[in-house]
Tab-separated table of C-alpha atoms and ligand atoms in Angstrom:
chain	number	residue	atom	x	y	z
V	1	MET	CA	0.000	0.000	0.000
V	2	SER	CA	1.307	3.448	-0.851
V	3	ASP	CA	1.684	5.765	2.121
V	4	VAL	CA	0.745	8.702	-0.067
V	5	ALA	CA	-2.985	9.061	-0.544
V	6	GLU	CA	-4.324	10.118	-3.916
V	7	GLY	CA	-6.631	12.624	-2.221
V	8	ILE	CA	-6.713	16.389	-2.280
V	9	GLY	CA	-3.759	16.752	0.093
V	10	LEU	CA	-3.369	18.879	3.198
V	11	GLY	CA	-3.935	22.179	1.373
V	12	GLY	CA	-7.154	21.005	-0.258
V	13	THR	CA	-8.498	19.558	2.964
V	14	GLN	CA	-7.629	22.707	4.897
V	15	ALA	CA	-9.453	24.857	2.332
V	16	LEU	CA	-12.637	22.775	2.632
V	17	ASP	CA	-12.383	22.723	6.428
V	18	GLU	CA	-11.898	26.484	6.544
V	19	ARG	CA	-15.009	27.053	4.425
V	20	TYR	CA	-17.390	24.402	5.771
V	21	LEU	CA	-16.526	23.276	9.300
V	22	MET	CA	-17.744	25.151	12.339
V	23	ARG	CA	-14.821	26.763	14.077
V	24	THR	CA	-14.980	24.690	17.246
V	25	TYR	CA	-11.464	23.231	16.912
V	26	LYS	CA	-8.007	24.620	16.287
V	27	ARG	CA	-6.417	21.822	14.307
V	28	ALA	CA	-2.737	21.059	13.918
V	29	PRO	CA	-1.562	21.334	10.290
V	30	VAL	CA	-1.509	17.632	9.477
V	31	ASP	CA	-3.869	15.410	7.498
V	32	PHE	CA	-3.604	11.817	8.675
V	33	VAL	CA	-4.495	9.156	6.141
V	34	ARG	CA	-3.392	5.850	7.647
V	35	GLY	CA	-2.580	4.210	10.972
V	36	GLU	CA	-1.056	0.922	12.072
V	37	GLY	CA	-0.294	0.022	15.685
V	38	PRO	CA	1.460	3.017	17.279
V	39	LEU	CA	2.192	4.652	13.893
V	40	LEU	CA	0.381	7.205	11.746
V	41	TRP	CA	1.071	8.480	8.232
V	42	ASP	CA	0.051	11.865	6.821
V	43	ALA	CA	-1.035	12.715	3.272
V	44	GLU	CA	2.578	13.481	2.313
V	45	GLY	CA	3.693	10.025	3.433
V	46	LYS	CA	5.485	11.226	6.568
V	47	ARG	CA	5.440	8.786	9.479
V	48	TYR	CA	4.581	9.648	13.096
V	49	LEU	CA	4.732	7.857	16.448
V	50	ASP	CA	1.334	8.367	18.051
V	51	PHE	CA	1.528	9.086	21.784
V	52	LEU	CA	-2.000	10.512	21.903
V	53	THR	CA	-4.099	7.784	20.181
V	54	GLY	CA	-6.977	10.112	19.357
V	55	ILE	CA	-7.161	11.053	23.061
V	56	SER	CA	-6.920	7.538	24.448
V	57	VAL	CA	-9.361	6.078	21.926
V	58	CYS	CA	-7.101	3.803	19.864
V	59	SER	CA	-5.617	2.240	22.998
V	60	VAL	CA	-4.945	-1.071	21.290
V	61	GLY	CA	-3.135	0.755	18.478
V	62	HIS	CA	-4.486	1.868	15.120
V	63	CYS	CA	-6.353	-0.665	13.029
V	64	HIS	CA	-5.764	-3.606	15.374
V	65	PRO	CA	-6.351	-6.797	13.348
V	66	ASP	CA	-8.715	-8.278	15.961
V	67	VAL	CA	-10.859	-5.136	15.982
V	68	ILE	CA	-10.886	-5.000	12.176
V	69	LYS	CA	-11.922	-8.665	12.044
V	70	ALA	CA	-14.745	-8.183	14.554
V	71	VAL	CA	-16.025	-5.075	12.778
V	72	ARG	CA	-15.731	-6.585	9.306
V	73	GLU	CA	-17.572	-9.770	10.284
V	74	GLN	CA	-20.306	-7.838	12.046
V	75	THR	CA	-20.797	-5.261	9.281
V	76	GLN	CA	-21.213	-8.077	6.788
V	77	ARG	CA	-23.879	-9.736	8.943
V	78	LEU	CA	-25.924	-6.967	10.605
V	79	MET	CA	-25.253	-3.292	11.330
V	80	HIS	CA	-28.308	-2.022	13.152
V	81	VAL	CA	-31.748	-3.014	14.409
V	82	SER	CA	-32.351	-0.597	17.347
V	83	ASN	CA	-32.808	-1.267	21.030
V	84	LEU	CA	-36.317	-2.587	20.439
V	85	PHE	CA	-34.752	-6.015	19.873
V	86	TYR	CA	-32.135	-8.306	21.385
V	87	THR	CA	-28.672	-8.564	19.878
V	88	GLU	CA	-25.973	-10.900	21.127
V	89	PRO	CA	-22.883	-8.623	21.146
V	90	MET	CA	-24.757	-6.049	23.253
V	91	ALA	CA	-25.714	-8.614	25.885
V	92	GLN	CA	-22.235	-10.143	25.944
V	93	LEU	CA	-20.530	-6.782	26.256
V	94	ALA	CA	-22.845	-5.787	29.115
V	95	GLU	CA	-21.988	-9.040	30.910
V	96	GLN	CA	-18.260	-8.454	30.507
V	97	LEU	CA	-18.361	-4.822	31.598
V	98	SER	CA	-20.468	-5.614	34.646
V	99	GLU	CA	-18.529	-8.719	35.693
V	100	SER	CA	-15.199	-6.909	35.273
V	101	SER	CA	-16.292	-4.011	37.470
V	102	LEU	CA	-19.267	-3.142	39.643
V	103	GLY	CA	-21.549	-6.135	39.050
V	104	GLY	CA	-24.781	-4.278	38.281
V	105	ARG	CA	-26.429	-3.233	35.024
V	106	VAL	CA	-25.173	-1.366	31.960
V	107	PHE	CA	-26.678	1.351	29.776
V	108	PHE	CA	-24.934	1.873	26.444
V	109	ALA	CA	-24.402	5.250	24.799
V	110	ASN	CA	-22.497	6.594	21.794
V	111	SER	CA	-19.967	8.781	23.595
V	112	GLY	CA	-18.522	9.667	26.950
V	113	THR	CA	-20.757	12.679	27.360
V	114	GLU	CA	-23.832	10.537	26.845
V	115	ALA	CA	-22.604	7.912	29.306
V	116	ASN	CA	-22.358	10.717	31.873
V	117	GLU	CA	-25.855	11.960	31.002
V	118	CYS	CA	-27.116	8.523	31.965
V	119	ALA	CA	-25.180	8.648	35.235
V	120	ILE	CA	-26.609	12.088	36.020
V	121	LYS	CA	-30.146	10.837	35.399
V	122	ILE	CA	-29.528	7.841	37.649
V	123	ALA	CA	-28.165	10.120	40.379
V	124	ARG	CA	-31.136	12.489	40.270
V	125	LYS	CA	-33.747	9.732	40.164
V	126	HIS	CA	-32.005	7.836	42.952
V	127	ALA	CA	-32.056	11.025	45.058
V	128	HIS	CA	-35.754	11.597	44.398
V	129	GLY	CA	-36.237	8.049	45.699
V	130	ARG	CA	-34.651	9.240	48.980
V	131	GLY	CA	-37.107	12.128	49.106
V	132	VAL	CA	-34.671	14.790	47.899
V	133	ALA	CA	-36.615	17.524	46.076
V	134	ASN	CA	-33.655	19.446	44.607
V	135	PRO	CA	-30.862	16.971	44.048
V	136	GLU	CA	-27.350	18.333	43.701
V	137	ILE	CA	-24.277	16.842	42.058
V	138	VAL	CA	-20.830	17.680	43.423
V	139	SER	CA	-17.661	17.602	41.301
V	140	PHE	CA	-14.140	18.985	41.418
V	141	GLU	CA	-13.439	22.388	39.890
V	142	SER	CA	-11.158	21.197	37.091
V	143	ASP	CA	-13.204	18.099	36.249
V	144	PHE	CA	-14.174	17.390	32.650
V	145	HIS	CA	-17.335	15.390	32.042
V	146	GLY	CA	-18.443	16.480	28.575
V	147	ARG	CA	-20.199	19.206	26.635
V	148	SER	CA	-23.924	18.468	26.554
V	149	TYR	CA	-25.814	20.595	29.076
V	150	GLY	CA	-25.888	18.017	31.860
V	151	ALA	CA	-22.261	16.957	31.534
V	152	LEU	CA	-21.300	20.584	30.931
V	153	ALA	CA	-22.867	21.664	34.216
V	154	ALA	CA	-20.492	19.214	35.923
V	155	THR	CA	-17.541	20.729	34.011
V	156	PRO	CA	-17.098	24.025	35.884
V	157	ALA	CA	-14.383	25.561	33.704
V	158	LEU	CA	-16.573	25.296	30.589
V	159	ALA	CA	-19.884	25.944	32.359
V	160	ALA	CA	-18.493	29.382	33.240
V	161	ASN	CA	-19.029	30.402	29.579
V	162	GLU	CA	-21.998	32.732	30.044
V	163	ALA	CA	-22.624	32.931	26.311
V	164	LEU	CA	-23.932	29.363	26.510
V	165	GLY	CA	-26.190	29.975	29.513
V	166	PRO	CA	-28.361	29.461	31.355
V	167	MET	CA	-26.726	26.323	32.740
V	168	LEU	CA	-28.574	23.384	34.252
V	169	PRO	CA	-29.067	24.010	37.986
V	170	GLY	CA	-28.162	21.503	40.685
V	171	PHE	CA	-24.404	21.295	40.302
V	172	ARG	CA	-21.608	22.540	42.515
V	173	ALA	CA	-17.847	22.182	42.589
V	174	VAL	CA	-15.070	22.185	45.155
V	175	PRO	CA	-11.300	22.552	44.627
V	176	ARG	CA	-9.540	19.457	43.273
V	177	SER	CA	-8.668	16.853	45.920
V	178	ASP	CA	-9.932	19.126	48.721
V	179	ALA	CA	-11.299	16.484	51.117
V	180	ALA	CA	-12.561	18.998	53.688
V	181	ALA	CA	-14.394	21.107	51.097
V	182	LEU	CA	-15.919	17.965	49.613
V	183	ARG	CA	-17.230	16.798	52.988
V	184	GLU	CA	-18.591	20.300	53.554
V	185	ALA	CA	-20.352	20.337	50.156
V	186	VAL	CA	-22.014	16.923	50.517
V	187	GLY	CA	-25.270	17.048	52.462
V	188	GLU	CA	-28.850	15.806	52.540
V	189	ASN	CA	-29.527	17.228	49.061
V	190	THR	CA	-26.548	15.572	47.436
V	191	ALA	CA	-27.516	13.085	44.742
V	192	ALA	CA	-23.976	12.159	43.770
V	193	VAL	CA	-20.338	13.002	43.792
V	194	LEU	CA	-19.281	12.793	40.152
V	195	ILE	CA	-15.494	12.892	39.658
V	196	GLU	CA	-12.645	11.686	37.476
V	197	PRO	CA	-10.288	9.537	39.581
V	198	ILE	CA	-7.472	11.081	37.535
V	199	GLN	CA	-8.362	14.333	35.802
V	200	GLY	CA	-7.434	14.027	32.147
V	201	GLU	CA	-8.493	17.030	30.084
V	202	SER	CA	-7.350	19.512	32.707
V	203	GLY	CA	-3.796	18.150	32.622
V	204	VAL	CA	-3.480	14.668	34.234
V	205	PHE	CA	-3.967	15.206	37.956
V	206	PRO	CA	-4.572	12.105	40.089
V	207	ILE	CA	-7.074	12.714	42.888
V	208	THR	CA	-5.551	11.937	46.281
V	209	ASP	CA	-6.620	8.770	48.109
V	210	GLU	CA	-7.628	11.004	51.010
V	211	ALA	CA	-10.090	12.932	48.824
V	212	LEU	CA	-11.453	9.731	47.268
V	213	LEU	CA	-12.012	8.230	50.727
V	214	ALA	CA	-13.686	11.449	51.864
V	215	ALA	CA	-15.988	11.273	48.829
V	216	ARG	CA	-16.869	7.639	49.534
V	217	GLU	CA	-17.579	8.320	53.220
V	218	ALA	CA	-19.542	11.499	52.578
V	219	CYS	CA	-21.719	9.732	49.999
V	220	ASP	CA	-22.338	6.808	52.353
V	221	GLU	CA	-23.355	9.136	55.173
V	222	VAL	CA	-26.164	10.759	53.184
V	223	GLY	CA	-27.066	7.942	50.782
V	224	ALA	CA	-25.634	9.678	47.706
V	225	LEU	CA	-23.984	7.832	44.837
V	226	LEU	CA	-20.259	7.959	44.138
V	227	ILE	CA	-19.792	8.131	40.366
V	228	PHE	CA	-16.395	7.734	38.716
V	229	ASP	CA	-15.991	9.106	35.235
V	230	GLU	CA	-13.543	6.528	33.856
V	231	ILE	CA	-13.982	7.624	30.256
V	232	GLN	CA	-10.285	8.429	29.976
V	233	THR	CA	-8.846	6.385	32.865
V	234	GLY	CA	-10.654	3.115	32.138
V	235	MET	CA	-10.077	0.240	29.726
V	236	GLY	CA	-6.574	-0.475	30.983
V	237	ARG	CA	-5.118	3.011	30.508
V	238	THR	CA	-3.717	3.220	34.054
V	239	GLY	CA	-2.525	-0.386	34.290
V	240	SER	CA	-5.683	-1.890	35.777
V	241	LEU	CA	-8.840	-2.378	33.731
V	242	TRP	CA	-10.479	0.410	35.776
V	243	ALA	CA	-8.584	3.134	37.610
V	244	TYR	CA	-10.663	2.690	40.786
V	245	GLU	CA	-9.013	-0.719	41.282
V	246	GLN	CA	-5.777	1.070	42.231
V	247	THR	CA	-7.545	3.361	44.717
V	248	PRO	CA	-8.970	2.572	48.175
V	249	VAL	CA	-12.561	3.124	47.002
V	250	ARG	CA	-15.162	1.492	44.819
V	251	PRO	CA	-17.726	3.738	43.124
V	252	ASP	CA	-21.458	2.970	42.805
V	253	VAL	CA	-21.479	3.886	39.117
V	254	LEU	CA	-18.761	4.263	36.510
V	255	THR	CA	-18.789	5.621	32.993
V	256	SER	CA	-16.618	4.436	30.118
V	257	ALA	CA	-16.090	5.500	26.490
V	258	LYS	CA	-12.951	6.612	24.573
V	259	GLY	CA	-10.845	3.402	24.505
V	260	LEU	CA	-13.896	1.161	24.887
V	261	GLY	CA	-14.544	0.841	21.161
V	262	GLY	CA	-10.951	0.863	19.888
V	263	GLY	CA	-11.891	3.709	17.508
V	264	PHE	CA	-15.614	3.014	17.253
V	265	PRO	CA	-17.904	5.467	19.070
V	266	ILE	CA	-19.417	3.763	22.108
V	267	GLY	CA	-19.946	4.711	25.724
V	268	ALA	CA	-21.283	2.832	28.730
V	269	CYS	CA	-22.691	3.649	32.119
V	270	VAL	CA	-22.031	0.712	34.454
V	271	THR	CA	-23.680	0.435	37.862
V	272	GLY	CA	-23.140	-1.523	41.012
V	273	PRO	CA	-26.101	-3.193	42.729
V	274	VAL	CA	-27.442	-0.021	44.463
V	275	ALA	CA	-27.964	1.849	41.218
V	276	ALA	CA	-28.764	-1.065	38.904
V	277	ASP	CA	-32.554	-0.751	38.935
V	278	VAL	CA	-32.988	3.016	39.196
V	279	LEU	CA	-33.791	3.602	35.527
V	280	GLU	CA	-36.963	1.981	34.229
V	281	PRO	CA	-38.707	1.790	30.854
V	282	GLY	CA	-39.211	5.294	29.475
V	283	ASP	CA	-36.505	6.926	31.591
V	284	HIS	CA	-33.733	6.821	29.010
V	285	GLY	CA	-32.819	5.560	25.555
V	286	SER	CA	-30.771	5.941	22.399
V	287	THR	CA	-31.305	4.960	18.771
V	288	PHE	CA	-27.743	4.083	17.836
V	289	ALA	CA	-26.361	2.959	21.191
V	290	ALA	CA	-25.320	-0.666	21.695
V	291	GLY	CA	-25.457	-1.350	17.979
V	292	PRO	CA	-23.959	-4.672	16.915
V	293	VAL	CA	-20.890	-3.179	15.193
V	294	ALA	CA	-19.806	-0.926	18.069
V	295	THR	CA	-20.400	-3.622	20.666
V	296	ALA	CA	-18.557	-6.234	18.580
V	297	ALA	CA	-15.613	-3.814	18.338
V	298	ALA	CA	-15.669	-3.272	22.110
V	299	LEU	CA	-15.736	-7.023	22.762
V	300	ALA	CA	-12.601	-7.370	20.630
V	301	VAL	CA	-10.915	-4.519	22.537
V	302	LEU	CA	-11.837	-6.002	25.925
V	303	ALA	CA	-10.395	-9.353	24.902
V	304	ILE	CA	-7.066	-7.571	24.383
V	305	VAL	CA	-6.953	-5.219	27.372
V	306	ASP	CA	-8.640	-7.291	30.083
V	307	ASP	CA	-5.484	-9.336	30.416
V	308	PRO	CA	-3.248	-9.342	33.516
V	309	VAL	CA	-0.114	-9.626	31.362
V	310	LEU	CA	-1.009	-6.562	29.292
V	311	LEU	CA	-2.050	-4.592	32.384
V	312	ARG	CA	1.257	-5.337	34.120
V	313	HIS	CA	3.021	-4.266	30.915
V	314	VAL	CA	1.116	-0.943	31.075
V	315	ARG	CA	2.198	-0.342	34.691
V	316	GLU	CA	5.837	-1.253	33.983
V	317	LEU	CA	6.074	0.733	30.780
V	318	GLY	CA	4.394	3.720	32.424
V	319	ALA	CA	7.030	3.666	35.167
V	320	TYR	CA	9.782	3.312	32.540
V	321	LEU	CA	8.362	6.243	30.563
V	322	CYS	CA	8.273	8.509	33.624
V	323	GLU	CA	11.803	7.455	34.589
V	324	GLY	CA	12.979	8.530	31.144
V	325	LEU	CA	11.165	11.862	31.347
V	326	ASP	CA	11.971	12.821	34.928
V	327	GLY	CA	15.202	14.741	34.997
V	328	LEU	CA	15.112	15.793	31.329
V	329	GLU	CA	16.065	19.399	30.725
V	330	GLY	CA	12.800	21.375	30.826
V	331	VAL	CA	10.762	18.752	32.729
V	332	ARG	CA	9.540	19.799	36.175
V	333	GLU	CA	7.513	16.700	37.064
V	334	THR	CA	5.571	13.768	35.679
V	335	ARG	CA	2.041	12.932	36.870
V	336	GLY	CA	-0.400	10.124	36.269
V	337	ARG	CA	-0.619	6.345	36.417
V	338	GLY	CA	0.231	3.625	33.930
V	339	LEU	CA	0.282	5.021	30.402
V	340	MET	CA	-1.703	8.145	31.277
V	341	VAL	CA	1.087	10.642	31.796
V	342	GLY	CA	1.193	14.400	32.248
V	343	VAL	CA	4.591	16.036	31.794
V	344	GLY	CA	4.788	19.275	33.784
V	345	LEU	CA	7.271	21.612	32.095
V	346	GLU	CA	9.616	24.153	33.664
V	347	GLU	CA	8.360	27.699	33.903
V	348	GLY	CA	8.779	29.534	30.617
V	349	VAL	CA	8.530	26.406	28.460
V	350	ASP	CA	5.363	26.637	26.367
V	351	ALA	CA	3.713	23.225	26.036
V	352	ALA	CA	1.785	24.226	22.906
V	353	ALA	CA	5.018	25.236	21.154
V	354	VAL	CA	6.707	21.991	22.250
V	355	THR	CA	3.707	20.003	20.987
V	356	ALA	CA	3.946	21.697	17.571
V	357	ASP	CA	7.703	21.057	17.453
V	358	LEU	CA	7.216	17.396	18.391
V	359	LEU	CA	4.669	17.015	15.593
V	360	GLU	CA	7.334	18.318	13.177
V	361	ARG	CA	9.723	15.732	14.603
V	362	GLY	CA	7.134	12.981	14.126
V	363	LEU	CA	5.729	12.527	17.643
V	364	VAL	CA	2.032	13.139	18.330
V	365	VAL	CA	1.142	14.406	21.832
V	366	ASN	CA	-1.067	17.238	23.072
V	367	ALA	CA	-0.934	20.124	25.521
V	368	PRO	CA	-3.968	20.095	27.844
V	369	ARG	CA	-2.633	23.195	29.578
V	370	PRO	CA	0.123	25.741	28.851
V	371	ASP	CA	2.658	23.985	31.114
V	372	THR	CA	1.812	20.334	30.437
V	373	LEU	CA	2.301	17.732	27.722
V	374	ARG	CA	-0.102	14.785	27.841
V	375	LEU	CA	1.006	11.331	26.728
V	376	LEU	CA	-1.603	8.639	26.045
V	377	PRO	CA	0.283	6.089	23.932
V	378	PRO	CA	-1.188	2.777	22.780
V	379	LEU	CA	-1.134	0.202	25.585
V	380	VAL	CA	0.549	-2.268	23.226
V	381	ILE	CA	3.782	-0.313	22.614
V	382	ASP	CA	7.128	-1.660	23.793
V	383	SER	CA	10.156	-0.063	25.443
V	384	ASP	CA	11.694	0.831	22.042
V	385	HIS	CA	8.733	3.117	21.333
V	386	VAL	CA	9.161	4.689	24.758
V	387	ASP	CA	12.883	5.246	24.116
V	388	LEU	CA	12.085	6.853	20.778
V	389	ALA	CA	9.459	9.172	22.293
V	390	VAL	CA	11.664	10.157	25.246
V	391	GLY	CA	14.533	10.856	22.827
V	392	LEU	CA	12.349	13.128	20.688
V	393	ILE	CA	10.946	14.960	23.722
V	394	SER	CA	14.462	15.397	25.112
V	395	GLU	CA	15.768	16.836	21.829
V	396	SER	CA	12.768	19.110	21.479
V	397	LEU	CA	12.980	20.456	25.025
V	398	LEU	CA	16.644	21.364	24.539
V	399	GLY	CA	15.426	23.974	22.074
V	400	PHE	CA	12.930	25.413	24.542
V	401	ALA	CA	14.444	25.159	28.007
V	402	PRO	CA	15.223	28.557	29.480
V	403	ARG	CA	18.963	28.963	29.869
F	1	PLP	C1	-13.406	12.669	26.811
F	1	PLP	C2	-14.068	12.701	28.126
F	1	PLP	C3	-15.456	12.882	28.243
F	1	PLP	C4	-16.338	13.164	27.053
F	1	PLP	O1	-16.365	12.102	26.160
F	1	PLP	P1	-16.932	12.325	24.664
F	1	PLP	O2	-16.840	10.971	24.054
F	1	PLP	O3	-16.062	13.362	24.031
F	1	PLP	O4	-18.322	12.783	24.789
F	1	PLP	C5	-16.007	12.851	29.508
F	1	PLP	N1	-15.243	12.626	30.594
F	1	PLP	C6	-13.923	12.426	30.515
F	1	PLP	C7	-13.144	12.148	31.754
F	1	PLP	C8	-13.282	12.469	29.286
F	1	PLP	O5	-11.953	12.304	29.218
């Protein structure tokens, strides 16, 4: 296969994008046309090492043969019938998600945001069941839960955009990992504490065990639900199938998406026993969700990542990656767990500029904040890929580090 596509090239694509796409994204000047494992190729045939994986979506690498096989077989047999009927991959995926985590029931969605919408509905209805008239959901200030109005209300930094108001009421936020403030905020009206166990979009900040324990205890005291948004942290990213497994707490509900479908859009809201039967017929639904192709893809992904050998590999390689990065010129600290890594840069080093330079050098990462690079490589890379990435980051930072 030629690496050079016969298409309209970067210039042509940019011209169409400029004219016809809404201006919601600032894109990097590259037009990717092919991917394989940890590698990507652009329209000019240039090769890249992908340490972002479409924001932790292609966690098993690009175009994994098992995912392709599952999708191809399913698309040839049946693509869609709606949730008015039974389909086998949906039921099997629900079983595997439940049995690998909280043991209750699953609602499927098409994205992370939608998985969180389901969790928010569960939380509010569960609270009404306790006699709470005005249920409230508590999150951390720099949490990210999505961009629809429910998920947005639980994403304080974006909900502050008054041009999009009014926002959904019934949400409040406390400073990240502030156990005392969290305890203070949780009361009789609290429906749920909805948090990311490791904040991803705001720059890779693990929540302290102390704050997680405070959240668990505070929820238990009032009968509120503890909801973990594992959309970015789940599916093996941190070196356990779910991030909560490496914390001292177990949530009542978790949400998954991103890596779940290996590139196919699918989300899931997974409950434990307390929240399993809250939603009833008529409470929620989705036309596309749990379709046979997306669920078949997710089953193939789970077969790869729900494997103790792979998960140990993720923990070991994550430690190796951080070892390589810590102490580099320009690196202040590394944060995260497994292969979810935030690289805090020295003052004066602009992460966006480093990200653009790394793209030139053939390494794909992103800058979730001005002082941080985020690395979300495929879980199936080996130490050679890590060495290559660390080498490129080291070289790049030499050009940026303040002297
Ligand atoms: C990406 C993300 C979401 C939103 O998922 P979409 O699929 O973009 O809707 C929600 N929560 C977290 C933690 C995420 O990382």
